[in-house]
Amino acid sequence: MPVSASLPADFFPESDLLPALLDLSLAGVVGYAPITDVTGAVVDLAFTYLNPAAQRLLGLPARPTATYLQQFPQSLVNGSFAFHRNALLTTEPQRFMLSHQADSRANYLHLAARRVGTGLLVSLTDTSDYPRSTSEDALRASQAREQEARAAAELQRAQLHHVLMQAPAMICIFEGPEHRFQLVNGPYQALVGERPLLGKPIAKAMPELAGQPIFELLDKVYRTGEPFVATEMLVQLDHDNARPAELEKRYYNFIYQARRDLRGQIDGILVFAYDVTAQVLARHQVEATARQLASLNEQLDASNEELHAANEEFLVSNTELTNTQQALRQLNEELEDRVRARSQDVQAALREAEQQREQLRQQQRLLSQILGQVPAAIATLVGPEHRYSFFNENYLALTGHRAQLTHRVADQLPEIQAQGFVALLNQVYTSRQPHAGAETPVQLLDAATGQLEQRYLDFVYQPILTGQGEVQGILAFLVDATEKVRARQRAATLQAEVLAAAQRRAQEREDLYQVFEQTPAAVGLLRGPEHRMEYINPAFQALFPGRALLGRTIAEAQPEAAAQGFVALLDGVYQTGETYFGTELPLAVAQPDGQPAQTKFFNFAYQPYRENGRIVGISVFTYEVTAQVLARREADQQRGLLHTLFMDAPAPIAILDGPGYVYQLVNPAYQQIFPGRALAGRPVFEALPELADTAVPGLLGHVYTTGEPFVAQELPLQLARHDGGELQELFFNFTYQPRHNAHGQIDGILVFAYEVTEQVRARRAVEESRQQAQAIADELATTNQRLRRTNADLDTFVYTASHDLKSPIANLEGLLTALRQQLPDAALQAPLVTRLLGMMDGAVERFRETLAHLTDVSKLQQADGSPAEAVDLAALVRAVRLDLAIDLAAAGASLAVEIASCPTVQFSAKNLRSIVYNLLSNALKYRAPDRLPIIALRCRRAEGQLLLEVQDNGLGLDATQQSKLFGMFRRLHTHVEGSGVGLYMVKRIVENAGGTITVQSQPGVGSTFTVALPG
């Protein structure tokens, strides 16, 4: 082995030795710097140095400004650029023989290259400097043909490389058992941004794949040679190289296809992949809303089937592409063997060259077959007019079978010219720069309908260069992305619809909650079989003050409800789905601070609510009816007392129920009129059929239908006191008073009757014997006059008392006066009578108040003659306020007085006091139970009038109630005592003085009374 001799240290200056050696060398020396793209792949070379020999051999200056490919575009065809690029990827020296036209004969340049640092150093030797023998010339001719074959094969390799690099699919090639990246196209590189991949094993280039099945799958394919097809496999990568805590989830369809060398040994893996994350997520969204949008699921399933079919087509294509690469690799190795063995027989070389040409033709046919079966639309266009020279079946189908060889694209597809695609072809042809589009919209003619159809394409227009670097045509690589775009659009539409529906449901739920927040009913939503309180409104919380309810179960928050069986009721509703209604059920509610439990009564409904057809909870609607239950019990007690009073009353009283006038109550005094006849429980005209032909049916019907009371004086009726007895003419004074139910509807008639048969007969007897006994007649006349006054007073009393029936004392209706007149002195001294009379005295006292009101009304009807005077309004208000002081304090009311504008009022002092007293006392009486009364009294003058206003925040009145407000005996609220004449008197006082009184009121807000007086 030769050993390098060392030079004496002082023989040549070290700084001059290398430049001199390069200048004198007969071999050319060139220095290159790599030019890379964003993925780190070498795409060109920059000249950094050429010695004189290299300048002579290549015909270039010492520092060319053009790049290697710009200077030698044919290098993509003859393989020299691939040689330089491969040399940069390894540290080992590389050799290459390049055909070079130096004279009339084909010469060769011997190239030797080695990476130095980040650059590439290349040595060139021209073989034309040495003499050639005849056999060598023949061999060189054979080698030239081989080189042409190699160049053609390299051209096909380059074209295939461009197809792979420009394809919209993610493509890479792994080399060796470590799966080292040998080729990475742009879409694949985009998976990890600018992270370098070429030349690195996948385990080092993508360490985040550890723990995922990718490495094992690659090892299995490399070991067994069996392809692996993945559909929608989850792969997590660090796409932005930011090392996040959680990697993004994406889904891919991909194929791992083993690649084999000429010996049939596996030396790598070809990968085709598509990102189908959008489709997978869209399908997941569809599955989440499958019950609402089943049709979209079917469409997505169809899309998945199409993608699966496309994957299978890619698998077939990948297999064929792999076979092509294996054939090309075998061809290269055979050519290199022949170069190294060029000393062999020329004839053998010629035969081998012929074999290579045959293989080339086979490769060309195979390439055409592969391009025809690739699951993409591919066409080659030649010349500046873009005439078809090749297209596969997919392209033909895409164009509706309109593409024809040698015809121009613009003629066959005129619709795309107006859309700018022919202009793009022109641009690619003239600029020699490829153009790529992703999901580009295009309208293509549908042969079936004759209409333009919207499609979406992923496409690449790649210029095809000649050996001299001239553009001879364009390779069009198109993938129909219409279904992918439509699927994404459908998914986006679906997502928007689902989001809108969810927002609507959320808004509806929020609106419902807002309604619940305002409703006086207690509303709660219980979730799950354990009945956990998910929502309660303020009214529900108010039922259990001081307790934490939200988020707790009923058993936890309300143990007394569980103990009293309410949880069992909830369980039954949750299990059966049947709504439960409870009416006035008692619940003993535990009180804070250890106080005794308080029993409350509730009306409620337990109603199951469902999601997706399944019971998930129970809605609770509850009203506390404790006050109603207690009031009804009190009313029942009062009715019992009233019944006792009616039954014990000496005056005849009966109650007729319903439109059939059935005797509901008959007191003993009434029954005594008909001692031998059964009345109770029977209709009037069944019990007393003789009344049917009298005026009674008409009178009862009029009262029942109109609600107007009827008062009869000495009405004669033919009646029998006993069943089957003789009819007698009997005379009665009676009142028919309508009875109203809780809804204000007439449901019966009250009868207050007095038999005056004896009186009438006596009067008639007196009249008949007047001339004979004038004294008796005068006495009878006086008696009759007294009786008429008494009857009139009694009628008036009955009339007024009938409007206050809910107060049992009002129903005495003069019974006490009649009783005192009828009882002898001895009876008056009896203890029982004394006690009963004492009980009645209280009722009489209150009745006197009503009579006093009636007296006042009577006086008012006769016109008010009280003189007007200057009244100190402030003093008057202070006096009224003093009279109401106890009521104000008891109600916790505040009274604001603003009367500075009216120091004096020209009016009757007594009447003005009645107005102020009635309005203020009403504001106190009809206060709202849920808030403290706030009352304002104001006085001002405007437009020649004095305006007196009383405003409160009480119960308020609706429009119907306001229309009845100032009627006599009109009581619109029965929960407080009163006669219903106060406002009537105020209205009469004001109107007699030439003024007006008006009211503005709203239920639940309050009322404002305005009195307008002249002056």
Coordinates of N, CA and C in Angstrom, one line a residue, residues 196-278:
P196 N -35.9 18.7 11.3 CA -35.2 18.0 10.2 C -35.5 16.5 10.4
L197 N -35.8 15.8 9.2 CA -36.1 14.4 9.2 C -35.2 13.6 8.4
L198 N -34.8 14.1 7.2 CA -34.0 13.3 6.3 C -32.7 12.8 6.9
G199 N -32.5 11.5 6.7 CA -31.3 10.9 7.2 C -31.4 10.4 8.6
K200 N -32.4 10.7 9.3 CA -32.6 10.3 10.7 C -33.5 9.2 10.9
P201 N -33.2 8.3 11.8 CA -34.2 7.2 12.1 C -35.4 7.8 12.7
I202 N -36.6 7.2 12.5 CA -37.8 7.8 12.9 C -37.9 7.8 14.5
A203 N -37.2 6.9 15.1 CA -37.3 6.9 16.6 C -36.6 8.1 17.2
K204 N -35.6 8.6 16.5 CA -34.9 9.9 16.9 C -35.5 11.1 16.4
A205 N -36.0 11.0 15.1 CA -36.7 12.2 14.5 C -38.0 12.5 15.2
M206 N -38.7 11.5 15.6 CA -40.1 11.6 16.2 C -40.1 10.8 17.5
P207 N -39.4 11.2 18.5 CA -39.4 10.5 19.8 C -40.7 10.4 20.5
E208 N -41.7 11.4 20.2 CA -42.9 11.4 20.8 C -43.8 10.2 20.4
L209 N -43.4 9.5 19.4 CA -44.2 8.3 19.0 C -43.9 7.1 19.9
A210 N -43.0 7.2 20.8 CA -42.7 6.1 21.8 C -44.0 5.8 22.6
G211 N -44.3 4.6 22.7 CA -45.5 4.2 23.4 C -46.7 4.1 22.5
Q212 N -46.6 4.6 21.3 CA -47.7 4.4 20.3 C -47.3 3.2 19.4
P213 N -48.2 2.7 18.6 CA -47.9 1.4 17.9 C -47.1 1.6 16.6
I214 N -46.7 2.8 16.3 CA -46.0 3.1 15.0 C -44.7 2.3 14.8
F215 N -43.8 2.3 15.8 CA -42.5 1.6 15.7 C -42.7 0.1 15.5
E216 N -43.6 -0.4 16.3 CA -43.9 -1.9 16.2 C -44.4 -2.3 14.8
L217 N -45.3 -1.4 14.3 CA -45.9 -1.7 13.0 C -44.8 -1.6 11.9
L218 N -43.9 -0.6 12.0 CA -42.8 -0.5 11.0 C -41.9 -1.8 11.1
D219 N -41.6 -2.1 12.3 CA -40.7 -3.3 12.5 C -41.3 -4.6 11.9
K220 N -42.6 -4.7 12.1 CA -43.3 -5.9 11.6 C -43.3 -5.9 10.1
V221 N -43.7 -4.8 9.4 CA -43.7 -4.7 8.0 C -42.3 -5.0 7.4
Y222 N -41.2 -4.4 8.1 CA -39.9 -4.6 7.6 C -39.4 -6.1 7.8
R223 N -40.0 -6.7 8.9 CA -39.6 -8.1 9.2 C -40.3 -9.1 8.3
T224 N -41.6 -8.9 8.1 CA -42.5 -9.9 7.4 C -42.7 -9.5 5.9
G225 N -42.6 -8.3 5.5 CA -42.9 -7.9 4.2 C -44.3 -7.7 3.9
E226 N -45.2 -8.0 4.9 CA -46.6 -7.8 4.6 C -47.0 -6.4 4.8
P227 N -47.8 -5.9 3.8 CA -48.3 -4.4 3.9 C -49.2 -4.3 5.1
F228 N -49.2 -3.1 5.6 CA -50.1 -2.7 6.7 C -50.9 -1.5 6.3
V229 N -52.3 -1.7 6.4 CA -53.2 -0.6 6.1 C -53.9 -0.2 7.4
A230 N -53.8 1.1 7.6 CA -54.5 1.7 8.8 C -55.6 2.6 8.4
T231 N -56.7 2.5 9.1 CA -57.9 3.4 8.8 C -58.2 4.1 10.1
E232 N -58.1 5.4 10.0 CA -58.5 6.4 11.1 C -57.7 6.0 12.3
M233 N -56.4 5.7 12.2 CA -55.6 5.4 13.4 C -55.2 6.7 14.1
L234 N -55.3 6.7 15.4 CA -54.9 7.8 16.2 C -53.4 7.9 16.3
V235 N -52.8 9.0 15.9 CA -51.3 9.2 16.0 C -51.1 10.6 16.6
Q236 N -50.3 10.7 17.6 CA -50.1 12.0 18.3 C -48.6 12.4 18.1
L237 N -48.5 13.6 17.5 CA -47.2 14.2 17.2 C -47.1 15.6 17.8
D238 N -45.8 16.0 18.0 CA -45.6 17.4 18.4 C -45.5 18.2 17.1
H239 N -46.6 18.7 16.6 CA -46.7 19.3 15.3 C -46.0 20.7 15.3
D240 N -46.0 21.4 16.4 CA -45.3 22.7 16.5 C -44.0 22.7 17.2
N241 N -43.5 21.5 17.5 CA -42.2 21.3 18.2 C -42.1 22.2 19.5
A242 N -43.3 22.3 20.1 CA -43.3 23.1 21.4 C -43.3 22.2 22.6
R243 N -43.2 20.9 22.5 CA -43.2 20.0 23.6 C -44.3 20.2 24.6
P244 N -45.6 20.1 24.1 CA -46.7 20.4 25.0 C -46.9 19.2 26.0
A245 N -47.6 19.5 27.1 CA -47.9 18.5 28.1 C -48.7 17.4 27.5
E246 N -49.6 17.7 26.6 CA -50.5 16.7 26.0 C -50.5 16.9 24.5
L247 N -50.1 15.9 23.8 CA -50.0 15.9 22.3 C -51.4 16.0 21.7
E248 N -51.5 16.7 20.6 CA -52.7 16.8 19.8 C -53.1 15.5 19.2
K249 N -54.4 15.2 19.2 CA -54.9 14.0 18.7 C -55.3 14.2 17.2
R250 N -54.7 13.4 16.3 CA -55.1 13.4 14.9 C -55.2 12.0 14.4
Y251 N -56.0 11.9 13.4 CA -56.3 10.5 12.8 C -55.9 10.5 11.4
Y252 N -55.3 9.3 11.0 CA -54.8 9.1 9.7 C -55.2 7.8 9.1
N253 N -55.4 7.8 7.7 CA -55.4 6.6 6.9 C -54.0 6.5 6.3
F254 N -53.4 5.3 6.4 CA -52.0 5.2 5.8 C -51.7 3.7 5.5
I255 N -50.7 3.6 4.6 CA -50.2 2.3 4.1 C -48.7 2.2 4.4
Y256 N -48.3 1.1 5.0 CA -46.9 0.8 5.0 C -46.6 -0.4 4.0
Q257 N -45.8 -0.1 3.0 CA -45.5 -1.1 1.9 C -44.0 -1.4 1.9
A258 N -43.6 -2.6 2.1 CA -42.2 -3.0 2.1 C -41.6 -2.7 0.7
R259 N -40.3 -2.2 0.7 CA -39.6 -2.0 -0.6 C -38.4 -3.1 -0.6
R260 N -38.2 -3.7 -1.8 CA -37.2 -4.7 -1.9 C -36.1 -4.3 -2.9
D261 N -34.9 -4.8 -2.7 CA -33.8 -4.5 -3.6 C -33.8 -5.6 -4.7
L262 N -32.7 -5.6 -5.6 CA -32.7 -6.5 -6.7 C -32.6 -7.9 -6.3
R263 N -32.1 -8.2 -5.1 CA -32.1 -9.6 -4.6 C -33.3 -10.0 -3.9
G264 N -34.3 -9.1 -3.9 CA -35.6 -9.5 -3.2 C -35.6 -9.2 -1.7
Q265 N -34.5 -8.7 -1.2 CA -34.4 -8.4 0.2 C -35.1 -7.1 0.6
I266 N -35.8 -7.0 1.7 CA -36.4 -5.8 2.1 C -35.3 -4.8 2.6
D267 N -35.4 -3.6 1.9 CA -34.4 -2.6 2.3 C -35.0 -1.3 2.7
G268 N -36.4 -1.2 2.8 CA -37.0 0.0 3.2 C -38.5 -0.2 3.2
I269 N -39.2 0.9 3.5 CA -40.7 0.9 3.6 C -41.2 2.2 3.0
L270 N -42.2 2.1 2.1 CA -42.9 3.2 1.5 C -44.2 3.5 2.2
V271 N -44.4 4.8 2.5 CA -45.5 5.2 3.3 C -46.3 6.2 2.5
F272 N -47.7 5.9 2.4 CA -48.7 6.9 1.9 C -49.7 7.1 3.0
A273 N -49.9 8.4 3.3 CA -50.8 8.7 4.4 C -51.7 9.9 4.1
Y274 N -52.9 9.9 4.7 CA -53.8 11.0 4.6 C -54.3 11.4 6.0
D275 N -54.4 12.7 6.3 CA -54.9 13.2 7.5 C -56.5 13.2 7.4
V276 N -57.1 12.4 8.2 CA -58.6 12.3 8.2 C -59.2 12.7 9.5
T277 N -58.4 13.6 10.2 CA -58.9 14.1 11.5 C -60.3 14.8 11.4
A278 N -60.4 15.6 10.4 CA -61.6 16.4 10.2 C -62.8 15.4 10.0

